[in-house]
GROMACS .gro file of C-alpha atoms in nm:
model
  317
    1MET     CA    1 -16.294   0.914   7.864
    2SER     CA    2 -16.204   1.136   8.061
    3SER     CA    3 -16.000   1.044   8.371
    4THR     CA    4 -16.231   1.076   8.698
    5ARG     CA    5 -15.903   1.003   8.915
    6GLN     CA    6 -15.680   1.341   9.018
    7LYS     CA    7 -15.390   1.427   8.841
    8LEU     CA    8 -15.054   1.347   9.015
    9ILE     CA    9 -14.675   1.453   8.879
   10ALA     CA   10 -14.347   1.332   9.077
   11ILE     CA   11 -14.045   1.443   9.005
   12LEU     CA   12 -13.741   1.184   9.215
   13GLY     CA   13 -13.443   1.143   9.169
   14PRO     CA   14 -13.069   1.103   9.300
   15THR     CA   15 -12.949   1.320   9.581
   16ALA     CA   16 -12.820   1.637   9.442
   17SER     CA   17 -13.009   1.606   9.091
   18GLY     CA   18 -13.166   1.954   9.152
   19LYS     CA   19 -13.531   1.830   9.264
   20THR     CA   20 -13.657   2.078   9.521
   21SER     CA   21 -13.578   2.369   9.238
   22LEU     CA   22 -13.748   2.141   8.924
   23ALA     CA   23 -14.073   2.110   9.146
   24VAL     CA   24 -14.078   2.503   9.267
   25ARG     CA   25 -14.071   2.550   8.916
   26LEU     CA   26 -14.298   2.335   8.803
   27ALA     CA   27 -14.558   2.464   9.085
   28ARG     CA   28 -14.495   2.823   9.016
   29HIS     CA   29 -14.588   2.739   8.696
   30PHE     CA   30 -14.859   2.517   8.733
   31ARG     CA   31 -15.016   2.696   9.050
   32GLY     CA   32 -14.917   2.395   9.212
   33GLU     CA   33 -14.790   2.275   9.558
   34ILE     CA   34 -14.553   2.068   9.676
   35ILE     CA   35 -14.533   1.650   9.873
   36SER     CA   36 -14.210   1.592   9.994
   37ALA     CA   37 -14.077   1.239   9.923
   38ASP     CA   38 -13.850   1.235  10.181
   39SER     CA   39 -13.833   0.964  10.444
   40ARG     CA   40 -13.626   1.211  10.717
   41GLN     CA   41 -13.766   1.557  10.571
   42VAL     CA   42 -14.062   1.435  10.815
   43PHE     CA   43 -13.854   1.530  11.070
   44ARG     CA   44 -13.839   1.815  11.283
   45GLY     CA   45 -13.510   1.941  11.342
   46LEU     CA   46 -13.351   1.720  11.035
   47ASP     CA   47 -13.374   2.022  10.786
   48ILE     CA   48 -12.951   2.082  10.715
   49GLY     CA   49 -12.911   1.715  10.644
   50THR     CA   50 -13.163   1.631  10.490
   51GLY     CA   51 -13.185   1.956  10.226
   52LYS     CA   52 -13.547   2.061  10.355
   53ASP     CA   53 -13.420   2.351  10.075
   54LEU     CA   54 -13.680   2.529  10.323
   55LYS     CA   55 -13.562   2.866  10.151
   56GLU     CA   56 -13.626   2.779   9.748
   57TYR     CA   57 -14.005   2.765   9.891
   58SER     CA   58 -14.051   3.151   9.847
   59GLY     CA   59 -13.899   3.451   9.635
   60SER     CA   60 -13.973   3.711   9.422
   61ASP     CA   61 -13.989   3.768   9.037
   62GLY     CA   62 -13.833   3.995   8.860
   63SER     CA   63 -14.093   4.338   8.941
   64GLY     CA   64 -14.030   4.290   9.342
   65ARG     CA   65 -14.356   4.035   9.365
   66LEU     CA   66 -14.326   3.814   9.617
   67TRP     CA   67 -14.399   3.503   9.576
   68ARG     CA   68 -14.413   3.163   9.737
   69VAL     CA   69 -14.571   2.772   9.704
   70PRO     CA   70 -14.681   2.550   9.944
   71TYR     CA   71 -14.553   2.288  10.098
   72HIS     CA   72 -14.645   1.939  10.264
   73LEU     CA   73 -14.516   1.700  10.472
   74LEU     CA   74 -14.233   1.836  10.612
   75ASP     CA   75 -14.169   1.897  10.963
   76VAL     CA   76 -14.410   1.679  11.080
   77ILE     CA   77 -14.320   1.466  11.387
   78ASP     CA   78 -14.053   1.486  11.649
   79PRO     CA   79 -13.734   1.312  11.557
   80SER     CA   80 -13.780   1.089  11.913
   81GLU     CA   81 -14.053   0.939  11.736
   82GLU     CA   82 -14.112   0.645  11.483
   83TYR     CA   83 -14.364   0.711  11.185
   84SER     CA   84 -14.370   0.468  10.935
   85LEU     CA   85 -14.499   0.418  10.555
   86ALA     CA   86 -14.881   0.380  10.584
   87GLN     CA   87 -14.875   0.672  10.838
   88TYR     CA   88 -14.705   0.915  10.570
   89GLN     CA   89 -14.948   0.738  10.277
   90LYS     CA   90 -15.221   0.856  10.505
   91ALA     CA   91 -15.063   1.238  10.508
   92VAL     CA   92 -15.021   1.202  10.154
   93LEU     CA   93 -15.376   1.130  10.064
   94LEU     CA   94 -15.497   1.394  10.296
   95ALA     CA   95 -15.277   1.646  10.165
   96MET     CA   96 -15.449   1.534   9.815
   97ALA     CA   97 -15.746   1.590   9.918
   98GLY     CA   98 -15.666   1.970  10.044
   99ILE     CA   99 -15.455   2.013   9.717
  100HIS     CA  100 -15.756   1.864   9.477
  101GLN     CA  101 -16.038   2.106   9.696
  102ARG     CA  102 -15.821   2.421   9.612
  103GLY     CA  103 -15.870   2.309   9.238
  104ARG     CA  104 -15.422   2.332   9.251
  105ILE     CA  105 -15.158   2.071   9.084
  106PRO     CA  106 -14.954   1.803   9.346
  107PHE     CA  107 -14.663   1.786   9.259
  108LEU     CA  108 -14.433   1.471   9.496
  109ALA     CA  109 -14.101   1.533   9.496
  110GLY     CA  110 -13.811   1.392   9.681
  111GLY     CA  111 -13.592   1.123   9.650
  112SER     CA  112 -13.737   0.818   9.835
  113GLY     CA  113 -13.836   0.606   9.599
  114LEU     CA  114 -14.040   0.387   9.861
  115TYR     CA  115 -14.191   0.659   9.985
  116ALA     CA  116 -14.308   0.777   9.638
  117GLN     CA  117 -14.391   0.403   9.514
  118ALA     CA  118 -14.637   0.306   9.839
  119VAL     CA  119 -14.835   0.681   9.724
  120ILE     CA  120 -14.828   0.597   9.319
  121ASP     CA  121 -14.905   0.226   9.286
  122ASN     CA  122 -15.127   0.257   9.639
  123TYR     CA  123 -14.959   0.044   9.829
  124GLN     CA  124 -15.187  -0.106  10.096
  125LEU     CA  125 -15.067  -0.099  10.436
  126ASP     CA  126 -15.171  -0.075  10.746
  127ASP     CA  127 -15.100   0.005  11.156
  128ARG     CA  128 -15.074  -0.305  11.297
  129GLY     CA  129 -14.859  -0.358  11.594
  130PRO     CA  130 -14.655  -0.673  11.534
  131ASP     CA  131 -14.693  -0.909  11.301
  132ARG     CA  132 -14.552  -1.283  11.477
  133GLU     CA  133 -14.618  -1.509  11.189
  134LEU     CA  134 -14.422  -1.261  10.971
  135ARG     CA  135 -14.108  -1.271  11.300
  136ALA     CA  136 -14.127  -1.601  11.373
  137ALA     CA  137 -14.059  -1.691  10.972
  138LEU     CA  138 -13.758  -1.393  11.023
  139ASN     CA  139 -13.608  -1.562  11.331
  140GLY     CA  140 -13.575  -1.839  11.103
  141LEU     CA  141 -13.335  -1.680  10.891
  142SER     CA  142 -12.941  -1.615  10.969
  143THR     CA  143 -12.878  -1.217  11.044
  144GLU     CA  144 -12.754  -1.162  10.750
  145GLU     CA  145 -13.054  -1.238  10.545
  146ILE     CA  146 -13.246  -1.076  10.740
  147PHE     CA  147 -13.011  -0.757  10.657
  148ARG     CA  148 -13.016  -0.866  10.292
  149ARG     CA  149 -13.391  -0.864  10.247
  150LEU     CA  150 -13.437  -0.530  10.372
  151SER     CA  151 -13.162  -0.375  10.185
  152GLU     CA  152 -13.362  -0.497   9.882
  153ALA     CA  153 -13.681  -0.386  10.058
  154ASP     CA  154 -13.620  -0.030  10.112
  155PRO     CA  155 -13.236   0.049  10.019
  156GLU     CA  156 -13.242   0.396  10.237
  157GLN     CA  157 -13.277   0.129  10.553
  158THR     CA  158 -12.980   0.049  10.574
  159TYR     CA  159 -12.761   0.276  10.474
  160GLY     CA  160 -12.522   0.403  10.723
  161LEU     CA  161 -12.570   0.159  10.979
  162SER     CA  162 -12.283   0.044  11.178
  163ALA     CA  163 -12.144  -0.307  11.203
  164SER     CA  164 -12.347  -0.304  11.538
  165GLU     CA  165 -12.650  -0.220  11.386
  166LYS     CA  166 -12.625  -0.458  11.138
  167ALA     CA  167 -12.613  -0.716  11.345
  168ASN     CA  168 -12.881  -0.599  11.562
  169ARG     CA  169 -13.130  -0.872  11.467
  170HIS     CA  170 -13.458  -0.712  11.678
  171ARG     CA  171 -13.460  -0.400  11.498
  172LEU     CA  172 -13.329  -0.512  11.170
  173ILE     CA  173 -13.687  -0.721  11.153
  174ARG     CA  174 -13.919  -0.440  11.287
  175ARG     CA  175 -13.754  -0.203  10.999
  176LEU     CA  176 -13.834  -0.462  10.760
  177GLU     CA  177 -14.159  -0.582  10.975
  178LYS     CA  178 -14.287  -0.199  10.889
  179ILE     CA  179 -14.220  -0.262  10.533
  180LYS     CA  180 -14.396  -0.513  10.472
  181GLN     CA  181 -14.735  -0.518  10.687
  182GLY     CA  182 -14.989  -0.545  10.469
  183ASN     CA  183 -14.806  -0.666  10.186
  184ASN     CA  184 -14.868  -1.017  10.216
  185ILE     CA  185 -15.252  -0.931  10.174
  186CYS     CA  186 -15.229  -0.743   9.880
  187ARG     CA  187 -14.916  -0.539   9.760
  188THR     CA  188 -15.025  -0.297   9.546
  189GLY     CA  189 -15.416  -0.170   9.515
  190GLN     CA  190 -15.551   0.002   9.194
  191PRO     CA  191 -15.401   0.322   9.193
  192LEU     CA  192 -15.538   0.675   9.354
  193PHE     CA  193 -15.409   0.933   9.119
  194ASP     CA  194 -15.322   0.936   8.742
  195SER     CA  195 -15.006   1.014   8.781
  196LEU     CA  196 -14.737   1.124   8.551
  197VAL     CA  197 -14.346   1.044   8.698
  198LEU     CA  198 -14.058   1.230   8.571
  199ALA     CA  199 -13.677   1.153   8.677
  200LEU     CA  200 -13.416   1.386   8.710
  201SER     CA  201 -13.016   1.157   8.633
  202ARG     CA  202 -12.734   1.300   8.556
  203PRO     CA  203 -12.354   1.187   8.452
  204ARG     CA  204 -12.182   1.016   8.695
  205SER     CA  205 -11.940   1.225   8.716
  206GLU     CA  206 -12.113   1.577   8.750
  207LEU     CA  207 -12.364   1.432   9.002
  208ASP     CA  208 -12.058   1.330   9.188
  209GLU     CA  209 -11.902   1.698   9.169
  210ARG     CA  210 -12.259   1.802   9.329
  211ILE     CA  211 -12.240   1.551   9.582
  212GLN     CA  212 -11.908   1.681   9.670
  213ALA     CA  213 -11.974   2.066   9.670
  214ARG     CA  214 -12.323   2.085   9.859
  215LEU     CA  215 -12.146   1.854  10.128
  216ARG     CA  216 -11.853   2.070  10.172
  217ALA     CA  217 -12.173   2.398  10.166
  218ARG     CA  218 -12.353   2.219  10.402
  219LEU     CA  219 -12.060   2.178  10.636
  220GLU     CA  220 -11.810   2.441  10.618
  221SER     CA  221 -12.145   2.773  10.601
  222GLU     CA  222 -12.479   2.572  10.644
  223ASP     CA  223 -12.379   2.478  10.972
  224LEU     CA  224 -12.483   2.136  10.937
  225ILE     CA  225 -12.265   2.012  11.242
  226LYS     CA  226 -12.392   2.237  11.460
  227GLU     CA  227 -12.785   2.112  11.331
  228VAL     CA  228 -12.640   1.839  11.518
  229GLU     CA  229 -12.518   1.921  11.813
  230ASN     CA  230 -12.829   2.134  11.895
  231LEU     CA  231 -13.059   1.812  11.831
  232LEU     CA  232 -12.842   1.638  12.060
  233ALA     CA  233 -12.834   1.923  12.338
  234SER     CA  234 -13.246   1.878  12.255
  235GLY     CA  235 -13.162   1.516  12.411
  236LEU     CA  236 -13.231   1.345  12.154
  237SER     CA  237 -12.947   1.008  12.192
  238ALA     CA  238 -12.669   0.976  11.959
  239GLN     CA  239 -12.818   0.673  11.874
  240ARG     CA  240 -13.134   0.767  11.705
  241LEU     CA  241 -12.969   1.043  11.518
  242ILE     CA  242 -12.751   0.755  11.420
  243SER     CA  243 -12.979   0.556  11.333
  244PHE     CA  244 -13.098   0.843  11.087
  245GLY     CA  245 -12.766   0.727  10.876
  246LEU     CA  246 -12.567   0.961  10.648
  247GLU     CA  247 -12.526   1.287  10.775
  248TYR     CA  248 -12.648   1.237  11.145
  249LYS     CA  249 -12.472   0.942  11.189
  250TYR     CA  250 -12.056   1.048  11.053
  251ILE     CA  251 -12.132   1.421  11.230
  252VAL     CA  252 -12.232   1.185  11.605
  253LEU     CA  253 -11.951   1.006  11.525
  254TYR     CA  254 -11.672   1.353  11.451
  255LEU     CA  255 -11.825   1.474  11.721
  256GLN     CA  256 -11.751   1.141  11.968
  257LYS     CA  257 -11.404   1.203  11.803
  258LYS     CA  258 -11.445   0.840  11.622
  259LEU     CA  259 -11.373   1.058  11.335
  260SER     CA  260 -11.085   1.308  11.226
  261TYR     CA  261 -11.275   1.569  10.997
  262GLU     CA  262 -11.092   1.480  10.713
  263GLN     CA  263 -11.197   1.129  10.773
  264LEU     CA  264 -11.574   1.250  10.792
  265PHE     CA  265 -11.554   1.449  10.508
  266GLU     CA  266 -11.439   1.168  10.300
  267GLN     CA  267 -11.651   0.848  10.422
  268LEU     CA  268 -11.955   1.068  10.406
  269PHE     CA  269 -11.882   1.183  10.052
  270ILE     CA  270 -11.847   0.783   9.930
  271ALA     CA  271 -12.192   0.741  10.138
  272ILE     CA  272 -12.434   0.973   9.974
  273ARG     CA  273 -12.255   0.866   9.648
  274GLN     CA  274 -12.336   0.505   9.773
  275PHE     CA  275 -12.652   0.597   9.801
  276SER     CA  276 -12.722   0.834   9.520
  277ARG     CA  277 -12.614   0.564   9.283
  278ARG     CA  278 -12.911   0.286   9.515
  279GLN     CA  279 -13.146   0.545   9.438
  280LEU     CA  280 -13.114   0.540   9.076
  281THR     CA  281 -13.117   0.172   9.067
  282TRP     CA  282 -13.435   0.186   9.288
  283LEU     CA  283 -13.601   0.400   8.992
  284ARG     CA  284 -13.484   0.158   8.753
  285ARG     CA  285 -13.625  -0.171   8.876
  286TRP     CA  286 -13.975   0.011   8.917
  287GLU     CA  287 -13.912   0.117   8.525
  288LYS     CA  288 -13.889  -0.245   8.483
  289GLN     CA  289 -14.156  -0.347   8.722
  290GLY     CA  290 -14.447  -0.098   8.426
  291ARG     CA  291 -14.360   0.192   8.593
  292ALA     CA  292 -14.385   0.442   8.334
  293ILE     CA  293 -14.054   0.722   8.395
  294HIS     CA  294 -13.990   1.036   8.190
  295TRP     CA  295 -13.574   1.068   8.223
  296LEU     CA  296 -13.585   1.469   8.191
  297LYS     CA  297 -13.288   1.605   7.957
  298ASP     CA  298 -13.399   1.887   8.078
  299THR     CA  299 -13.654   2.224   8.230
  300GLN     CA  300 -13.838   2.263   7.896
  301GLU     CA  301 -13.835   1.887   7.900
  302ALA     CA  302 -14.030   1.907   8.181
  303LEU     CA  303 -14.245   2.206   8.138
  304ALA     CA  304 -14.357   2.040   7.826
  305LEU     CA  305 -14.421   1.674   7.957
  306THR     CA  306 -14.652   1.827   8.226
  307ALA     CA  307 -14.845   2.071   8.030
  308ASP     CA  308 -14.925   1.810   7.775
  309PHE     CA  309 -15.053   1.559   8.116
  310LEU     CA  310 -15.276   1.812   8.207
  311ARG     CA  311 -15.344   1.955   7.905
  312ALA     CA  312 -15.467   1.546   7.830
  313GLU     CA  313 -15.728   1.559   8.073
  314LYS     CA  314 -15.888   1.878   7.895
  315ASN     CA  315 -15.901   1.758   7.600
  316ALA     CA  316 -16.049   1.417   7.652
  317PRO     CA  317 -16.395   1.401   7.562
   0.00000   0.00000   0.00000
């Protein structure tokens, strides 16, 4: 029996594993469009630090013909504004509808496991305001316990937080509230899409080398520090930038002369490396929950799996 659900291919994995380049290759091969699954790439101006890599979405082939892969959910909101998981989910549904109407294939690519899972498992979310019942329950917990629960719910929300931020009960509760809203009613609904989940993974030593090389390139030749300076000059507060974690947090501290350049590089490298471990942990946990995840050996396997997945519907009786 042929599935009536729209096909969706997800390309996930830790930072610096090569998700964007693989997604672009698959999208070009299968006439697709890419939807970003990254919690920070939705913000305008956060380009180098979030790895938007916009240049990878277009180019020319060997004969000089130009090509471009359409993309979605990049640069959708100012960094001074909040953007919830529910807003992201709704925006993806709109993007998926347009891609379907154009007769193209959607590829969901990124490193934010929560965002990908919210789309694929159809989290039941909404944009409600403060949940007083949830807040009352959380207020009965210690700040350490609230932080632990937030870290379990979405590791990306807790990376790069300073000691003072970890102790900010109001902010921690609000972050956890945004994630949990709707989950007490029904965590997941009937999946809206027929999804193939592909995941990239590399040997730990190789991934660490890629993280280090990419960080050095961004700091030394891609003007990442200048990007942060420009964001501050535009009126974005240092505290807001710090809340984005990782690159933005550490570079702000460097510009505030709280870190030397050597400390910036070393501490940021360690933080990104730890973050990549958490990204893999999220995927492994999702897999244990029953999600079929295909861990790729190479690009040819990705091409073959995608072709078989798309062919299955066409050949179904």
